[in-house]
Amino acid sequence: MAGTRALLRHCPLLLPQDCHGTAYEGFVTAQGRDFHIRILLPVDLQLKNARIECSWRLKKILHGYQHILKQRLHNCPDLVSFMVELKTVLEIALKNTQDLHIPRSPEYYSCLVKDLEILGWNKVAYVDTGLTTVKLKAEDSRGRQHLITFKLNAKYPTEPPDCLVDFPVPFAVSWMPQNSLIDIYNQFLAALELLKEFWDALDEIDGKTWVLEPENPTRSATTRRIAIGNNVSVTVEVDPRHPNMLPECYFLGADHEVNPLRTKLNNNMHLWDPEISLLQNLRELLEIDFPSRAVLEKSDFAKECGICYAYRLDGSAPDQVCDDPRCGQPFHYTCLYEWLQGLPTSRQSFNIIFGECPYCNK
């Protein structure tokens, strides 16, 4: 109920269409204008698998912002947070759409070209034909490639451009009337270095373990679901500002497999050493060595879902496992939920549904 009240506070014209909270329809408001929108969530309410339908007018306005909205869907913890992000992006898009019809002054073009010449044309990854959108590339001290997108309004350089980056934290621009793109670019470089250790930690995980989710992580993604073996995995949530501290850990798998891991984590928590890498700490606390993708692909870890017979469903691997040690069959959350809902013998208590395993009937 608290989530519904918060949603009504931010988007009073967006209303739930069912009792499960999987469908919402109505209007999102920005700059005094209402835009029709419909949001469909899967039964597990995972935003990353949501489907958004909207009017052609809203679709046209948000045309250049789809990748940003996809990132927000993957990273926002709930629908309320996503709607706040959507309204912010919509405000920026509307502002830039209106700016397209405002004639640019000669000073606008001369300042922009001068800034790009000082920065160096080799740093320019993209410029649109109207000279209103500029993408610049940069390399951090570890050799990773990054992009920053500038959306310039007609009042530039009097007003700062809107800046879009693939960061796990907000990128706050410090701007004075005498500043230019060069100043923002230098702030961007400084921000890259502050996030260096965060990306180091996740790059090591990506390179030395089998990451089940996300399949193609963006630089803003803070979670990794790492395979351990025997249909057991752990999801780690890394704090971008403190990447060397103990992350939030969520184990997935049969109870008889994950309970010993939870016990080891709790018992060894005091051994966490911020001077060594996050992955090495996890190895020592859990007393395991994470197998590589090559090793696991040769094992039976990548079992298909016992209901839909597919490994990936909407990009997600099976994440529910039968607790019986003699079975251990994995299932997608969505498949298992729908299966159990259809059984007359199943029972539900609040948000937990109880029923028999489709494979072994336990």
PDB file of N, CA and C in Angstrom, residues 239-279:
ATOM      1  N   ASP A 239      28.445  -1.340  -3.654  1.00  0.00           N
ATOM      2  CA  ASP A 239      28.276   0.098  -3.425  1.00  0.00           C
ATOM      3  C   ASP A 239      29.305   0.849  -4.266  1.00  0.00           C
ATOM      4  N   PRO A 240      28.882   1.659  -5.255  1.00  0.00           N
ATOM      5  CA  PRO A 240      29.851   2.344  -6.132  1.00  0.00           C
ATOM      6  C   PRO A 240      30.801   3.269  -5.371  1.00  0.00           C
ATOM      7  N   ARG A 241      30.326   3.820  -4.261  1.00  0.00           N
ATOM      8  CA  ARG A 241      31.167   4.763  -3.508  1.00  0.00           C
ATOM      9  C   ARG A 241      32.118   4.055  -2.555  1.00  0.00           C
ATOM     10  N   HIS A 242      31.802   2.809  -2.211  1.00  0.00           N
ATOM     11  CA  HIS A 242      32.660   2.026  -1.307  1.00  0.00           C
ATOM     12  C   HIS A 242      32.794   0.605  -1.857  1.00  0.00           C
ATOM     13  N   PRO A 243      33.433   0.454  -3.013  1.00  0.00           N
ATOM     14  CA  PRO A 243      33.460  -0.851  -3.681  1.00  0.00           C
ATOM     15  C   PRO A 243      34.277  -1.919  -2.962  1.00  0.00           C
ATOM     16  N   ASN A 244      35.142  -1.515  -2.036  1.00  0.00           N
ATOM     17  CA  ASN A 244      35.970  -2.499  -1.334  1.00  0.00           C
ATOM     18  C   ASN A 244      35.354  -2.976  -0.028  1.00  0.00           C
ATOM     19  N   MET A 245      34.138  -2.489   0.272  1.00  0.00           N
ATOM     20  CA  MET A 245      33.451  -2.940   1.476  1.00  0.00           C
ATOM     21  C   MET A 245      32.579  -4.158   1.152  1.00  0.00           C
ATOM     22  N   LEU A 246      32.181  -4.883   2.187  1.00  0.00           N
ATOM     23  CA  LEU A 246      31.358  -6.082   2.010  1.00  0.00           C
ATOM     24  C   LEU A 246      30.049  -5.723   1.312  1.00  0.00           C
ATOM     25  N   PRO A 247      29.768  -6.328   0.152  1.00  0.00           N
ATOM     26  CA  PRO A 247      28.522  -6.009  -0.565  1.00  0.00           C
ATOM     27  C   PRO A 247      27.339  -6.782   0.006  1.00  0.00           C
ATOM     28  N   GLU A 248      26.139  -6.362  -0.397  1.00  0.00           N
ATOM     29  CA  GLU A 248      24.941  -7.143  -0.081  1.00  0.00           C
ATOM     30  C   GLU A 248      24.999  -8.431  -0.900  1.00  0.00           C
ATOM     31  N   CYS A 249      24.753  -9.576  -0.257  1.00  0.00           N
ATOM     32  CA  CYS A 249      24.832 -10.868  -0.944  1.00  0.00           C
ATOM     33  C   CYS A 249      23.513 -11.621  -0.788  1.00  0.00           C
ATOM     34  N   TYR A 250      22.968 -12.119  -1.910  1.00  0.00           N
ATOM     35  CA  TYR A 250      21.722 -12.878  -1.901  1.00  0.00           C
ATOM     36  C   TYR A 250      21.979 -14.208  -2.611  1.00  0.00           C
ATOM     37  N   PHE A 251      21.788 -15.306  -1.895  1.00  0.00           N
ATOM     38  CA  PHE A 251      22.053 -16.626  -2.477  1.00  0.00           C
ATOM     39  C   PHE A 251      20.790 -17.177  -3.112  1.00  0.00           C
ATOM     40  N   LEU A 252      20.963 -17.870  -4.239  1.00  0.00           N
ATOM     41  CA  LEU A 252      19.859 -18.500  -4.954  1.00  0.00           C
ATOM     42  C   LEU A 252      20.194 -19.970  -5.147  1.00  0.00           C
ATOM     43  N   GLY A 253      19.239 -20.827  -4.810  1.00  0.00           N
ATOM     44  CA  GLY A 253      19.471 -22.261  -4.959  1.00  0.00           C
ATOM     45  C   GLY A 253      18.691 -23.024  -3.909  1.00  0.00           C
ATOM     46  N   ALA A 254      18.848 -24.339  -3.918  1.00  0.00           N
ATOM     47  CA  ALA A 254      18.172 -25.188  -2.939  1.00  0.00           C
ATOM     48  C   ALA A 254      18.721 -24.904  -1.542  1.00  0.00           C
ATOM     49  N   ASP A 255      17.859 -25.009  -0.541  1.00  0.00           N
ATOM     50  CA  ASP A 255      18.256 -24.678   0.833  1.00  0.00           C
ATOM     51  C   ASP A 255      19.468 -25.464   1.296  1.00  0.00           C
ATOM     52  N   HIS A 256      19.516 -26.774   0.978  1.00  0.00           N
ATOM     53  CA  HIS A 256      20.631 -27.588   1.469  1.00  0.00           C
ATOM     54  C   HIS A 256      21.959 -27.183   0.831  1.00  0.00           C
ATOM     55  N   GLU A 257      21.892 -26.436  -0.278  1.00  0.00           N
ATOM     56  CA  GLU A 257      23.115 -25.957  -0.928  1.00  0.00           C
ATOM     57  C   GLU A 257      23.511 -24.565  -0.437  1.00  0.00           C
ATOM     58  N   VAL A 258      22.528 -23.681  -0.264  1.00  0.00           N
ATOM     59  CA  VAL A 258      22.860 -22.292   0.056  1.00  0.00           C
ATOM     60  C   VAL A 258      22.985 -22.026   1.549  1.00  0.00           C
ATOM     61  N   ASN A 259      22.343 -22.841   2.394  1.00  0.00           N
ATOM     62  CA  ASN A 259      22.432 -22.591   3.837  1.00  0.00           C
ATOM     63  C   ASN A 259      23.872 -22.669   4.364  1.00  0.00           C
ATOM     64  N   PRO A 260      24.685 -23.662   3.930  1.00  0.00           N
ATOM     65  CA  PRO A 260      26.087 -23.674   4.376  1.00  0.00           C
ATOM     66  C   PRO A 260      26.858 -22.430   3.925  1.00  0.00           C
ATOM     67  N   LEU A 261      26.529 -21.896   2.736  1.00  0.00           N
ATOM     68  CA  LEU A 261      27.204 -20.690   2.249  1.00  0.00           C
ATOM     69  C   LEU A 261      26.812 -19.470   3.085  1.00  0.00           C
ATOM     70  N   ARG A 262      25.547 -19.382   3.435  1.00  0.00           N
ATOM     71  CA  ARG A 262      25.100 -18.285   4.298  1.00  0.00           C
ATOM     72  C   ARG A 262      25.801 -18.345   5.655  1.00  0.00           C
ATOM     73  N   THR A 263      25.940 -19.551   6.170  1.00  0.00           N
ATOM     74  CA  THR A 263      26.598 -19.728   7.468  1.00  0.00           C
ATOM     75  C   THR A 263      28.061 -19.297   7.396  1.00  0.00           C
ATOM     76  N   LYS A 264      28.747 -19.704   6.327  1.00  0.00           N
ATOM     77  CA  LYS A 264      30.159 -19.307   6.165  1.00  0.00           C
ATOM     78  C   LYS A 264      30.293 -17.796   6.058  1.00  0.00           C
ATOM     79  N   LEU A 265      29.391 -17.173   5.302  1.00  0.00           N
ATOM     80  CA  LEU A 265      29.456 -15.720   5.140  1.00  0.00           C
ATOM     81  C   LEU A 265      29.276 -15.022   6.484  1.00  0.00           C
ATOM     82  N   ASN A 266      28.309 -15.478   7.266  1.00  0.00           N
ATOM     83  CA  ASN A 266      28.054 -14.858   8.572  1.00  0.00           C
ATOM     84  C   ASN A 266      29.202 -15.088   9.546  1.00  0.00           C
ATOM     85  N   ASN A 267      29.759 -16.308   9.533  1.00  0.00           N
ATOM     86  CA  ASN A 267      30.837 -16.633  10.465  1.00  0.00           C
ATOM     87  C   ASN A 267      32.164 -15.953  10.113  1.00  0.00           C
ATOM     88  N   ASN A 268      32.382 -15.718   8.816  1.00  0.00           N
ATOM     89  CA  ASN A 268      33.675 -15.179   8.370  1.00  0.00           C
ATOM     90  C   ASN A 268      33.629 -13.691   8.042  1.00  0.00           C
ATOM     91  N   MET A 269      32.490 -13.046   8.298  1.00  0.00           N
ATOM     92  CA  MET A 269      32.318 -11.651   7.927  1.00  0.00           C
ATOM     93  C   MET A 269      33.435 -10.755   8.488  1.00  0.00           C
ATOM     94  N   HIS A 270      33.909 -11.097   9.695  1.00  0.00           N
ATOM     95  CA  HIS A 270      34.946 -10.279  10.335  1.00  0.00           C
ATOM     96  C   HIS A 270      36.288 -10.363   9.621  1.00  0.00           C
ATOM     97  N   LEU A 271      36.438 -11.317   8.694  1.00  0.00           N
ATOM     98  CA  LEU A 271      37.704 -11.489   7.971  1.00  0.00           C
ATOM     99  C   LEU A 271      37.800 -10.594   6.731  1.00  0.00           C
ATOM    100  N   TRP A 272      36.709  -9.873   6.432  1.00  0.00           N
ATOM    101  CA  TRP A 272      36.723  -9.038   5.232  1.00  0.00           C
ATOM    102  C   TRP A 272      37.871  -8.031   5.280  1.00  0.00           C
ATOM    103  N   ASP A 273      38.662  -8.009   4.226  1.00  0.00           N
ATOM    104  CA  ASP A 273      39.851  -7.155   4.170  1.00  0.00           C
ATOM    105  C   ASP A 273      39.702  -6.152   3.029  1.00  0.00           C
ATOM    106  N   PRO A 274      39.469  -4.867   3.315  1.00  0.00           N
ATOM    107  CA  PRO A 274      39.291  -3.870   2.240  1.00  0.00           C
ATOM    108  C   PRO A 274      40.554  -3.614   1.425  1.00  0.00           C
ATOM    109  N   GLU A 275      41.677  -4.195   1.847  1.00  0.00           N
ATOM    110  CA  GLU A 275      42.931  -3.996   1.106  1.00  0.00           C
ATOM    111  C   GLU A 275      43.082  -4.970  -0.052  1.00  0.00           C
ATOM    112  N   ILE A 276      42.271  -6.019  -0.088  1.00  0.00           N
ATOM    113  CA  ILE A 276      42.328  -6.956  -1.215  1.00  0.00           C
ATOM    114  C   ILE A 276      41.046  -6.839  -2.027  1.00  0.00           C
ATOM    115  N   SER A 277      41.018  -7.462  -3.198  1.00  0.00           N
ATOM    116  CA  SER A 277      39.895  -7.266  -4.115  1.00  0.00           C
ATOM    117  C   SER A 277      38.604  -7.874  -3.580  1.00  0.00           C
ATOM    118  N   LEU A 278      37.492  -7.373  -4.088  1.00  0.00           N
ATOM    119  CA  LEU A 278      36.178  -7.862  -3.686  1.00  0.00           C
ATOM    120  C   LEU A 278      36.030  -9.345  -3.989  1.00  0.00           C
ATOM    121  N   LEU A 279      36.472  -9.778  -5.167  1.00  0.00           N
ATOM    122  CA  LEU A 279      36.341 -11.183  -5.550  1.00  0.00           C
ATOM    123  C   LEU A 279      37.172 -12.083  -4.644  1.00  0.00           C
TER     124      LEU A 279
END
